[in-house]
Amino acid sequence: MDYEAIIGLEVHAQLLTRSKIFCGCPAAFGGEPNTHTCPVCTGQPGSLPVLNVKAVEFAIKMALACHCKISPFCLFARKNYFYPDLPKGYQISQYEYPLAKDGYVEVSTDGRGKRIGIIRIHMEEDAGKLVHEGAFETSASSLVDFNRTGVPLIEIVSDPDIRTPEEAGLYLRGLRDILRYLQICDGDMEKGSFRCDANVSVRPQGQRDFGTRTELKNLNSFRHVEKALEYEIKRQIGLLEAGEEVVQETRLWDEDQGRTLSMRGKEEAHDYRYFPDPDLVPLEVSEAWIEDIRGTLPELPAEKRQRFIRQYGIPEYDAGILTASQSLADYYEECVRLFGEAKMVSNWIMGDLLRELKKDDREIEQCSVPPKHLASMLKMITDGLISGKIAKTVFEEMYRSGKGPEEIVQEKGLVQLTDVDEIQRIIRRVLEENPKLVEDYQKGKEQLLGFFVGQVMKATRGKANPKLVNELLRKSLSKG
Ligand code: ADP
Ligand code: MG
Ligand code: ZN
């Protein structure tokens, strides 16, 4: 029997506001433990929360970017549970009345666009962090750092529209790209400022009802999300095939063992006793405010991708890569403005440039080759000054040294050889050294041309203009 997976993701994104969501403490990551704290975010009796308007603005930005309906009226609710990193004994979140509902994010799979629905986007505060020391010693202790309590989060809950682990990865990267374009979250999964819980179930192909789902936690990278889902889908199919049932539960991904482990079942699921927080007034969002914020939205990844395809005539694949970040897209457009040939620029950025950056684990912002240098180098190729092959060397040197291409070509004497007499001389020598092959060629073994071209290029250390070499060789060989 064939099975189909059903996946829905719950994503938490930390907002890059300067202060926390309900107090004036810095929301910045890090800092000496418990230095970004005050009576409000450490839950002292009698302290009162005051909503950070910037956090609301950021959340609305994301909601608009995801085509959600913004509620004119929403409420904050207390989610009650005990944990040492939660000093108040409850987390302020939103429950029945979230900030936004009913949106979607478009991902492109197999060259087709697919909409993944968004059920809701709501605001909440983050909890603190526990630091466990010497876990296996008698002196083991746990410390608590409240720097993170009260840092603003948005939770983005998707519809169960995702069908494969790859699609989950695409959707997640799509969300992260949007957050980064909006400059409201740094999207760093390893640091925990972008986190994901994955819900997954399987059903026999053709069945209408969803199967029982499990919820996967502890997914600290895109790769982990995909691997955990792959594992879990296989595990659930295995159970059904064996005539057993999937149990609704929360499972942890264990990266070292490469499998998911049960953490808690449905019976142990928390009852959070949500109720409206009496310390906070209802939040009203006016149409005028929404429209003001809409006016500040930048061109988002999906629109930019479409524009790149239209305006530059590049394939969708290229457009997808080049619009992954605003800075990379800007870099590309600047190169095209300076040089002109859109596809050639795209090839060099997607190939050599991104390869070097990846090797050094760097972002385009830290790239030592400014658009001006890449554009002049490409111009040197089309002008016939250097060959495409030599350009690879020039590029590496530009990347390494930060120097411009002209300087490098000068210094290293890399200018392409276009002197017909000089090339003729070399051709004559190559042919003289290979009389047998020349004879074979003339008897009809024309594929030998490639060999002769190779020899000439080698003799000029790659500097001869390959087109010219081809022409001249054909002539010499046909003379007999
Ligand atoms: P909860 O309140 O328990 O977290 P929700 O109804 O809010 O449950 O759903 C949480 C997530 O689970 C959503 O992303 C939703 O798309 C997904 N989901 C719901 N049912 C299923 C299912 N049968 N299989 C996979 N995912 C599901
Ligand atoms: Mg949930
Ligand atoms: Zn505080």
Tab-separated table of C-alpha atoms in Angstrom, residues 10-17 19-22 27 51-52 54-60 62 76 79 81 86 91-94 99 121-128 148-156 179 184-186 188 191-197:
chain	number	residue	atom	x	y	z
A	10	GLU	CA	4.602	25.499	14.345
A	11	VAL	CA	7.375	28.069	14.084
A	12	HIS	CA	8.595	30.473	16.750
A	13	ALA	CA	10.529	33.529	15.638
A	14	GLN	CA	12.290	35.924	18.001
A	15	LEU	CA	11.637	39.527	17.057
A	16	LEU	CA	14.555	41.931	16.750
A	17	THR	CA	13.065	44.715	18.867
A	19	SER	CA	13.511	46.004	24.248
A	20	LYS	CA	11.473	43.062	25.527
A	21	ILE	CA	7.761	42.680	24.858
A	22	PHE	CA	6.391	43.840	28.242
A	27	ALA	CA	16.009	41.960	24.127
A	51	LEU	CA	3.023	46.144	25.630
A	52	ASN	CA	5.918	47.096	23.314
A	54	LYS	CA	7.341	47.886	18.076
A	55	ALA	CA	6.781	44.186	18.702
A	56	VAL	CA	3.186	44.556	17.505
A	57	GLU	CA	4.363	46.431	14.421
A	58	PHE	CA	6.868	43.671	13.584
A	59	ALA	CA	4.239	40.966	14.077
A	60	ILE	CA	1.833	42.842	11.788
A	62	MET	CA	4.983	39.332	9.141
A	76	PHE	CA	-3.359	38.354	25.494
A	79	LYS	CA	-0.745	30.005	29.524
A	81	TYR	CA	2.441	25.928	33.744
A	86	LEU	CA	9.242	30.725	33.852
A	91	GLN	CA	3.597	32.654	29.847
A	92	ILE	CA	1.775	35.600	28.282
A	93	SER	CA	0.559	34.420	24.886
A	94	GLN	CA	-2.529	34.691	22.696
A	99	LEU	CA	-3.306	38.863	16.118
A	121	ILE	CA	0.142	34.174	13.766
A	122	HIS	CA	0.123	35.208	17.383
A	123	MET	CA	2.411	37.085	19.768
A	124	GLU	CA	3.919	35.801	22.987
A	125	GLU	CA	6.862	36.173	25.325
A	126	ASP	CA	9.845	33.830	25.454
A	127	ALA	CA	10.866	31.917	28.596
A	128	GLY	CA	14.313	31.946	30.250
A	148	ARG	CA	15.577	35.709	27.549
A	149	THR	CA	12.341	35.888	29.579
A	150	GLY	CA	10.054	38.393	27.918
A	151	VAL	CA	11.855	38.533	24.581
A	152	PRO	CA	9.104	38.962	21.962
A	153	LEU	CA	8.147	35.971	19.820
A	154	ILE	CA	5.672	35.346	17.090
A	155	GLU	CA	4.293	31.866	16.574
A	156	ILE	CA	3.351	30.968	13.015
A	179	LEU	CA	11.554	37.382	8.196
A	184	ILE	CA	12.424	41.520	12.115
A	185	CYS	CA	14.207	38.237	12.999
A	186	ASP	CA	17.718	36.963	12.332
A	188	ASP	CA	19.204	31.644	13.175
A	191	LYS	CA	21.053	30.079	18.130
A	192	GLY	CA	17.371	29.356	18.680
A	193	SER	CA	15.958	32.625	17.384
A	194	PHE	CA	14.016	30.622	14.767
A	195	ARG	CA	12.548	27.352	16.089
A	196	CYS	CA	10.249	24.734	14.704
A	197	ASP	CA	8.000	21.975	16.052
